[in-house]
PDB file of C-alpha atoms in Angstrom:
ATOM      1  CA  UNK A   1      57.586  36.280 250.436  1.00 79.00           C
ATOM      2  CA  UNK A   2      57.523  34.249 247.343  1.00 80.00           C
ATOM      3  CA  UNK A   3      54.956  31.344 247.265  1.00 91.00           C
ATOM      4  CA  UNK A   4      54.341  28.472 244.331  1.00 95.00           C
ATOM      5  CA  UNK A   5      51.246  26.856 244.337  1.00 94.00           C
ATOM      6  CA  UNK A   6      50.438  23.530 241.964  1.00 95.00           C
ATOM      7  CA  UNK A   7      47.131  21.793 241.520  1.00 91.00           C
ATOM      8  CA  UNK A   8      45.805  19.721 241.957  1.00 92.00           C
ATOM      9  CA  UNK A   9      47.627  17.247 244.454  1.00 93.00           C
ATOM     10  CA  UNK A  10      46.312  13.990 243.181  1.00 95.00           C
ATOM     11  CA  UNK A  11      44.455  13.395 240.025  1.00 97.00           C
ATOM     12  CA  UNK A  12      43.073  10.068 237.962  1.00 97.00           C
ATOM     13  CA  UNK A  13      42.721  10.131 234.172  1.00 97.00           C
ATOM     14  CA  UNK A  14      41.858   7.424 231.715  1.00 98.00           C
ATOM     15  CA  UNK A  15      44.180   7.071 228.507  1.00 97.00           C
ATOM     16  CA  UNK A  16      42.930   9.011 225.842  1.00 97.00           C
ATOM     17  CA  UNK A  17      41.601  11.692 227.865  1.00 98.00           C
ATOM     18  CA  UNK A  18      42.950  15.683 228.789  1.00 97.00           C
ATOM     19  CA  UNK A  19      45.274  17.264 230.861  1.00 97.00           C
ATOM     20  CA  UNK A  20      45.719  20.298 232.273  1.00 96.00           C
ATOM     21  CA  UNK A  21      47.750  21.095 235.271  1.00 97.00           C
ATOM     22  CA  UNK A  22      48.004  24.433 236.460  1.00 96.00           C
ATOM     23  CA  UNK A  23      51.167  26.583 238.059  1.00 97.00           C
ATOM     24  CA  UNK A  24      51.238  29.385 239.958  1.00 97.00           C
ATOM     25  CA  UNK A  25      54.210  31.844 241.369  1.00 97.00           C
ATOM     26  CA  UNK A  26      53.239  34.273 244.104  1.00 95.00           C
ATOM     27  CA  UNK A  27      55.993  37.232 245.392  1.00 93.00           C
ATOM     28  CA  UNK A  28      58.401  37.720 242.340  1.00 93.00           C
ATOM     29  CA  UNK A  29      58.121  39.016 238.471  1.00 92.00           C
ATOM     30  CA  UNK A  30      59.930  37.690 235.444  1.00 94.00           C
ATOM     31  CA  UNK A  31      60.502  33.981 237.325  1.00 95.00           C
ATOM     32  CA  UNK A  32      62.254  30.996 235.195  1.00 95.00           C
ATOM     33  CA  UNK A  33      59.453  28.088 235.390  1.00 96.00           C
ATOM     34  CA  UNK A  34      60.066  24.708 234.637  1.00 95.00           C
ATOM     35  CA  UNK A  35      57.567  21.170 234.897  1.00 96.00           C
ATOM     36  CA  UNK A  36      59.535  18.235 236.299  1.00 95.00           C
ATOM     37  CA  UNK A  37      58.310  14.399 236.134  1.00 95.00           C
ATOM     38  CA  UNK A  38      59.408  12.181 238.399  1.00 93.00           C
ATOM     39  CA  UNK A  39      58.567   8.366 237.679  1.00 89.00           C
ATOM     40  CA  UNK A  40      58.153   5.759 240.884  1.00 85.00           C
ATOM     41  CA  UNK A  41      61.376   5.367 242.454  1.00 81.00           C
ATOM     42  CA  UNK A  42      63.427   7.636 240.022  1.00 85.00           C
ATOM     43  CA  UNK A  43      64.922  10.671 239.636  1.00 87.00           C
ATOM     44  CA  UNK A  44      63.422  14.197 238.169  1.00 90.00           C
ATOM     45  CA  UNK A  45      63.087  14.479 234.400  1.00 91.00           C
ATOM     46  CA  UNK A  46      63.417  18.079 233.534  1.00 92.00           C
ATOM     47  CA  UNK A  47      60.225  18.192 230.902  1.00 94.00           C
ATOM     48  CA  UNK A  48      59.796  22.256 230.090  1.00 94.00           C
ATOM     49  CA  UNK A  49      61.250  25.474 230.936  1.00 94.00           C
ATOM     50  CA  UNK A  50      60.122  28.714 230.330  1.00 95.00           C
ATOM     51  CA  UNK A  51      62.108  32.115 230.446  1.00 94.00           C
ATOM     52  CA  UNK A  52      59.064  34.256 229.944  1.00 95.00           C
ATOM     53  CA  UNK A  53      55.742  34.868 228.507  1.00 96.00           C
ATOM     54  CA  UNK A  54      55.089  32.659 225.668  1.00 94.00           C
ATOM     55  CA  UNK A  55      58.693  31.563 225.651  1.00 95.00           C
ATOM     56  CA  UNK A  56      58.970  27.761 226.383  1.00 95.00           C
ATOM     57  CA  UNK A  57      61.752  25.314 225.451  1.00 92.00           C
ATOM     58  CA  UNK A  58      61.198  21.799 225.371  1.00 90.00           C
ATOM     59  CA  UNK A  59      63.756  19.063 226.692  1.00 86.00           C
ATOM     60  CA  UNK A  60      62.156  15.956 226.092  1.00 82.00           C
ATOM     61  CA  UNK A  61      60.249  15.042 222.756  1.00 67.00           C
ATOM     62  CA  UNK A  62      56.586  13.758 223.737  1.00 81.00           C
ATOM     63  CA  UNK A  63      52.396  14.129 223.663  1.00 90.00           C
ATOM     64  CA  UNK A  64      52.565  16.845 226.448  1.00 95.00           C
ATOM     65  CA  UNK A  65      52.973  19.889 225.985  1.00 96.00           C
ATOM     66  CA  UNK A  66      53.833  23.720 228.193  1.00 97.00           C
ATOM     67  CA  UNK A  67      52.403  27.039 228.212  1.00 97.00           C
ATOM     68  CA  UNK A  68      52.840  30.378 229.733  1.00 97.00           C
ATOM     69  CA  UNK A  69      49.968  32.732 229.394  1.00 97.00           C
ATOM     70  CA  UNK A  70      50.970  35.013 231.889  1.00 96.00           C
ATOM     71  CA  UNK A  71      54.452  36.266 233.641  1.00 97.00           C
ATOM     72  CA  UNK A  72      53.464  33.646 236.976  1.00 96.00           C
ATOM     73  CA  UNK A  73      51.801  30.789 235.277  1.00 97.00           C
ATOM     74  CA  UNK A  74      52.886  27.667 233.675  1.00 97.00           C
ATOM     75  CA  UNK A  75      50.651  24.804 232.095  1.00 97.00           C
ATOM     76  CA  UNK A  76      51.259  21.485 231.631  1.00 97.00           C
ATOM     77  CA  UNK A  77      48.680  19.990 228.824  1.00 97.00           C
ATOM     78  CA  UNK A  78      48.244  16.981 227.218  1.00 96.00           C
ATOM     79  CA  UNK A  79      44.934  16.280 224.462  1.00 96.00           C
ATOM     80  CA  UNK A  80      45.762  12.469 225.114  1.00 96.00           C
ATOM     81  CA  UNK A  81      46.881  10.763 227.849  1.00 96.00           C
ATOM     82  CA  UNK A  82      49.238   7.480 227.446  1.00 95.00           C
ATOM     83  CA  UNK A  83      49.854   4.950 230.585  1.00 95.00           C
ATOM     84  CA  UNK A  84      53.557   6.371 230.434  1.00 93.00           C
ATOM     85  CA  UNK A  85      52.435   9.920 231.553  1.00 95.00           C
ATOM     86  CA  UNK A  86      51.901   8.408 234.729  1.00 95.00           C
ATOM     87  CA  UNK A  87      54.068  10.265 237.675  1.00 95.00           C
ATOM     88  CA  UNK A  88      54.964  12.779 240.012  1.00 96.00           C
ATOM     89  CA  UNK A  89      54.871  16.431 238.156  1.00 97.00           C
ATOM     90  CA  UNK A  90      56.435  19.150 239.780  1.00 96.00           C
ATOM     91  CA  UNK A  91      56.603  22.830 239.198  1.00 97.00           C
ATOM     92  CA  UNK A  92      59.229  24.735 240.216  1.00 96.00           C
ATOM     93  CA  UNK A  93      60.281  28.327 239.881  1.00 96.00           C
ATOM     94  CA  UNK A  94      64.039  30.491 240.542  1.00 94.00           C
ATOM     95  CA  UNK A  95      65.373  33.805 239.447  1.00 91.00           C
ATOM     96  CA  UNK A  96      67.325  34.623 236.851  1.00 87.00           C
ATOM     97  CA  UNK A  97      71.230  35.068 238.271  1.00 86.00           C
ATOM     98  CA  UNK A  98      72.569  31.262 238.144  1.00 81.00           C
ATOM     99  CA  UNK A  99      72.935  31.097 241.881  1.00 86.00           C
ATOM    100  CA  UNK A 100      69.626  31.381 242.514  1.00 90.00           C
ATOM    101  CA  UNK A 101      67.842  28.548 244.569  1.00 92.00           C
ATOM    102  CA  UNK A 102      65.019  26.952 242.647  1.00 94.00           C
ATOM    103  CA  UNK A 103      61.836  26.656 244.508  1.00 95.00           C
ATOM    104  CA  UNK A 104      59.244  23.744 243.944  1.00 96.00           C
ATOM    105  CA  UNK A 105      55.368  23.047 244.439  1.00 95.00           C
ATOM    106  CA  UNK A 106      54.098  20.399 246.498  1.00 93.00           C
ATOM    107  CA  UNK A 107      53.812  18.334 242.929  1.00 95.00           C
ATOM    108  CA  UNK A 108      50.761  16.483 241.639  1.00 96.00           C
ATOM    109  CA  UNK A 109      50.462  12.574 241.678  1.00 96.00           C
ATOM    110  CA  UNK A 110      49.015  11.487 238.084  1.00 97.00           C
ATOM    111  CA  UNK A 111      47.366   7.794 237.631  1.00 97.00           C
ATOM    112  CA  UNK A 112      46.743   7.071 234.107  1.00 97.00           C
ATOM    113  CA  UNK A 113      44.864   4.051 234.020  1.00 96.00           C
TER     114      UNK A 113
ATOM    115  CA  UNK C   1      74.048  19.947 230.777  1.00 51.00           C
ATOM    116  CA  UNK C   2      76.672  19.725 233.189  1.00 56.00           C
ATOM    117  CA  UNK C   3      76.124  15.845 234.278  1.00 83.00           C
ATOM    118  CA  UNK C   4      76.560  15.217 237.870  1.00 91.00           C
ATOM    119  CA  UNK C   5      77.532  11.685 239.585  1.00 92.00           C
ATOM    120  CA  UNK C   6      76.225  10.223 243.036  1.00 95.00           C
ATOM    121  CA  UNK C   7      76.306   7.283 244.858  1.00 96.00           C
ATOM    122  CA  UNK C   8      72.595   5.527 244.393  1.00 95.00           C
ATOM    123  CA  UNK C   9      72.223   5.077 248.366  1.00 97.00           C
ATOM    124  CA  UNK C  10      73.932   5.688 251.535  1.00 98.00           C
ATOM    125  CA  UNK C  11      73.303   4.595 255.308  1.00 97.00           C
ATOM    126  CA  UNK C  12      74.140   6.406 258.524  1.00 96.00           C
ATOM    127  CA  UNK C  13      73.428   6.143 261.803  1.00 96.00           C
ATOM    128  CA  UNK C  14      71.451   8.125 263.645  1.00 97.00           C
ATOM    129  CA  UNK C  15      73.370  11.258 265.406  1.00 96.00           C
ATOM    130  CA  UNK C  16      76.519  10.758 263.106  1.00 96.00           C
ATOM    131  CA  UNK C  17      77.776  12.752 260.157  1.00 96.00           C
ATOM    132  CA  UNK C  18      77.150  11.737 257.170  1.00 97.00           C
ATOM    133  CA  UNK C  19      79.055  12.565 253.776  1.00 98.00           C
ATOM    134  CA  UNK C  20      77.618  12.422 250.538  1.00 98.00           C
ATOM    135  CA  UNK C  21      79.992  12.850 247.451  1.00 97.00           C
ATOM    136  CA  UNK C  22      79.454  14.193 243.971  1.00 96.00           C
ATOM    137  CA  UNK C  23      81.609  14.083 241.240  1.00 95.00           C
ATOM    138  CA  UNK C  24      80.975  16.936 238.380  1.00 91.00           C
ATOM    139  CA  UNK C  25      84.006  16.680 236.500  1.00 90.00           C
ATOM    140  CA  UNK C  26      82.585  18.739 233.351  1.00 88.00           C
ATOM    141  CA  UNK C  27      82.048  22.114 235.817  1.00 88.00           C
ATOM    142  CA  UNK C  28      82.856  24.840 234.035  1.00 86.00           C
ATOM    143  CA  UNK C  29      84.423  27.649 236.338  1.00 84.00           C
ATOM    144  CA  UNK C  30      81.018  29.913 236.787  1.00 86.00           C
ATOM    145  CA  UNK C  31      79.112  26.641 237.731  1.00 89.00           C
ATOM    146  CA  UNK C  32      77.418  26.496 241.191  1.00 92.00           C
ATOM    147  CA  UNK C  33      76.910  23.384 243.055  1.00 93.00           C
ATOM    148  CA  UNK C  34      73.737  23.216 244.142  1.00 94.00           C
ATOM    149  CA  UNK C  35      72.315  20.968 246.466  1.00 96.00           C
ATOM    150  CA  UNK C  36      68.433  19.856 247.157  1.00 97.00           C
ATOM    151  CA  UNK C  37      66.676  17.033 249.120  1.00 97.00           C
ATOM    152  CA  UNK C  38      63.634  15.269 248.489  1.00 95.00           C
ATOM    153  CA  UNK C  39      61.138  13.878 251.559  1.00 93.00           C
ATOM    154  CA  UNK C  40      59.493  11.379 250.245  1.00 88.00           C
ATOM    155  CA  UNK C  41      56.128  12.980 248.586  1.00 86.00           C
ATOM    156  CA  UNK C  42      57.265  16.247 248.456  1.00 90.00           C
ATOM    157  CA  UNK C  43      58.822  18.347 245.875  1.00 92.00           C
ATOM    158  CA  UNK C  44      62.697  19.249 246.636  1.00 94.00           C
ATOM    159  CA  UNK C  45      63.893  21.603 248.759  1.00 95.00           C
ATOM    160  CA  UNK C  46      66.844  23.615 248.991  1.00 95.00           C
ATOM    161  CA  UNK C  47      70.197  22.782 251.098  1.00 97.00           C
ATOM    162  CA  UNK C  48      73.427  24.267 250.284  1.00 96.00           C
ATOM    163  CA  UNK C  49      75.119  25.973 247.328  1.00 95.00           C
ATOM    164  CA  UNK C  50      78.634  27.234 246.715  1.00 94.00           C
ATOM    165  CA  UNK C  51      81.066  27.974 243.656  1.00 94.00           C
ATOM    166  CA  UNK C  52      84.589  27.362 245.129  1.00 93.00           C
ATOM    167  CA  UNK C  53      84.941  28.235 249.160  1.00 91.00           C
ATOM    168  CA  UNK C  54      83.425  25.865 251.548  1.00 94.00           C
ATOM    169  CA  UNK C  55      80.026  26.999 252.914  1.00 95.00           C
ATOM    170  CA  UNK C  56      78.171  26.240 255.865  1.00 95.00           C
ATOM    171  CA  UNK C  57      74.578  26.888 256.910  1.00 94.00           C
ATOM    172  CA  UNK C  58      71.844  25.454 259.624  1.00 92.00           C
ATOM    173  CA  UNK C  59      71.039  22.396 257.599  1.00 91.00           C
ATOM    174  CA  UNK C  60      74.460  21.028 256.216  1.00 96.00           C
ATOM    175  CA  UNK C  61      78.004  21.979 254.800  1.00 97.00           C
ATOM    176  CA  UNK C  62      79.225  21.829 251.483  1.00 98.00           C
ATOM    177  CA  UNK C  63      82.859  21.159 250.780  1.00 97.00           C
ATOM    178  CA  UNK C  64      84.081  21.936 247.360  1.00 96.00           C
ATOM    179  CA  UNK C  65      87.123  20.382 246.003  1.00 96.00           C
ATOM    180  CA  UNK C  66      89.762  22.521 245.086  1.00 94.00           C
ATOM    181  CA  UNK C  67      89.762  21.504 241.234  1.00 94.00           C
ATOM    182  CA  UNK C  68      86.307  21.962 241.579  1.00 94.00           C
ATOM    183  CA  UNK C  69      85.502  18.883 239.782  1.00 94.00           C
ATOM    184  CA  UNK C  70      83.397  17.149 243.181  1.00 95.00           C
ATOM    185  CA  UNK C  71      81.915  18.173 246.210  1.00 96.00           C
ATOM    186  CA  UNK C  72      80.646  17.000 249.841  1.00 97.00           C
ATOM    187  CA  UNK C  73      77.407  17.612 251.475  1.00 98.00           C
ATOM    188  CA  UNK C  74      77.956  17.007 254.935  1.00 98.00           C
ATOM    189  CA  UNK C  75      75.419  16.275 257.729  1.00 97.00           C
ATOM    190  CA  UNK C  76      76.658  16.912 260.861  1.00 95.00           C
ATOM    191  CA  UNK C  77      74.370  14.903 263.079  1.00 95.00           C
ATOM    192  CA  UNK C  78      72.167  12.753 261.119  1.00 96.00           C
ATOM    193  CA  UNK C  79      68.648  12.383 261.832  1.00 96.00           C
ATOM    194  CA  UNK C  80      65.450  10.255 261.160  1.00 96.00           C
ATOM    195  CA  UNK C  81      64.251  13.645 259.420  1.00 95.00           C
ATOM    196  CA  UNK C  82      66.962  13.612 257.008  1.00 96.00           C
ATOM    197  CA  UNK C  83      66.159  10.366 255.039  1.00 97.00           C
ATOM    198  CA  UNK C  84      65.787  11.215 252.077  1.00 97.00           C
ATOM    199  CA  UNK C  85      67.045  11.250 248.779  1.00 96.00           C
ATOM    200  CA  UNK C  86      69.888  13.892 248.168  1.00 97.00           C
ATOM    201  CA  UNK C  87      70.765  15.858 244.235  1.00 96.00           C
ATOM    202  CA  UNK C  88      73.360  17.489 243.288  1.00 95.00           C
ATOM    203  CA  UNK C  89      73.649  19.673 240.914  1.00 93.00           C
ATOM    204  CA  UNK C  90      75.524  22.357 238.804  1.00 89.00           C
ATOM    205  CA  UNK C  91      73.602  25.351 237.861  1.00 84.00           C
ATOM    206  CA  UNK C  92      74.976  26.920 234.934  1.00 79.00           C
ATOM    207  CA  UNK C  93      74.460  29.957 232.766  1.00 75.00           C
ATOM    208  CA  UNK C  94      72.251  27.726 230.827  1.00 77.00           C
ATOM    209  CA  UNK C  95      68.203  27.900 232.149  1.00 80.00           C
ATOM    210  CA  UNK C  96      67.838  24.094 231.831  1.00 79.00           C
ATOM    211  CA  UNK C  97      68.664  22.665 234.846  1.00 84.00           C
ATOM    212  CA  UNK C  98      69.054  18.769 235.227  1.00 84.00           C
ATOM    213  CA  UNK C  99      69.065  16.635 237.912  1.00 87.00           C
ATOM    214  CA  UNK C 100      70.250  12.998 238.254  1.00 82.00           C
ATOM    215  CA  UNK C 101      69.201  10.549 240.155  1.00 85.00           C
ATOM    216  CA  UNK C 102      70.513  11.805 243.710  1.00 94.00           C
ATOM    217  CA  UNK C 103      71.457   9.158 246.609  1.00 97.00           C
ATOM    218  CA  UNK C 104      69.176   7.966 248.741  1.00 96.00           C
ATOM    219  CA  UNK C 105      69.786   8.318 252.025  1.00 98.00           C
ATOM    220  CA  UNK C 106      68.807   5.616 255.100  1.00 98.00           C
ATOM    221  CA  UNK C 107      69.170   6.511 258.500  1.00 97.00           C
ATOM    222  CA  UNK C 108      69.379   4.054 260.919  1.00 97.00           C
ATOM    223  CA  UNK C 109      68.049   4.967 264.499  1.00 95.00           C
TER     224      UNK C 109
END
């Protein structure tokens, strides 16, 4: 069966410092990824999506940025951290056929203080 | 992107159905509707999808307008494990999938 796994769960970074967050697919080749952000109390902000190695498409214009070294892994980076980064990041992963159900991690809880 | 339209919160009580609506007037005709819930803390998880016959499954049922242009996750029997907050959402040929801001749903034991 296929599994997702995202770390870390929580993390606490001062502005101005990295990021790296680190997504993993388990049980499938060739997988769409994607990095949501969800802010306190609001809905998911689709941030990157990536259709395969190397391949990564960027929806909204900011200091983070997406990678995808290998077929079931997707990074989430950042070389400076602003308060605004703060949120809920979530991986997720689904097929390629449109019906597909997309699958998400458990997410990661980012304080930027 | 295909731009769904939800309610921001609902209320049921406890051990009735529940409806939630979505409007998606821009579907275009190979669009699914896809729907996911969110426990608070967690990422989403899958409920229902369809593309134009009503579906049912263990969790919910999904009624799909005829025009295609909303849809109705239904809850049979709300509850306490349900609250949460509900998206809809059309899945298109496109890879970039979007998702509003979903309803939030109480339930009231």
């Amino acid at each position: 069966s296929q599994t997702i796994h995202q770390w870390p769960a929580t993390l606490v970074q001062p502005v101005g410092s990295p990021l790296s967050l680190e997504c993993t697919v388990e049980g499938t080749s060739n997988p769409n990824l994607y990095w949501y952000r969800q802010a306190a109390g609001r809905g998911l902000q689709l941030l990157f999506y990536s259709v395969g190695i190397g391949q990564i498409s960027s929806e909204v214009p900011q200091n983070l940025s997406a990678s995808r070294p290998q077929d079931r892994q997707f990074i989430l980076s950042s070389k400076k951290l602003l308060l605004s980064d703060s949120g809920f990041y979530l991986c997720a992963w689904k097929g390629i056929r449109v019906n597909e159900k997309l699958f998400f991690g458990s997410g990661t809880q980012l304080s930027v203080l | 992107d295909a731009k769904t339209t939800q309610p921001n919160s609902m209320e049921s009580n406890e051990e009735e159905p529940v409806h939630l609506p979505c409007n998606h007037s821009t579907i275009s005709g190979t669009d699914y509707i896809h729907w996911y819930r969110q426990l608070p803390s967690q990422g989403p998880e899958y409920v229902i999808h369809g593309l134009t016959s009503n579906v049912n499954n263990r969790m919910a049922s999904l009624a799909i307008a005829e025009d295609r242009k909303s849809s109705t996750l239904i809850l049979h029997r709300a509850t306490l494990r349900d609250a949460a907050v509900y998206y809809c959402i059309n899945q298109t040929g496109a890879n970039n999938l979007f998702f509003g801001t979903g309803t939030r749903l109480t339930v009231i034991p």
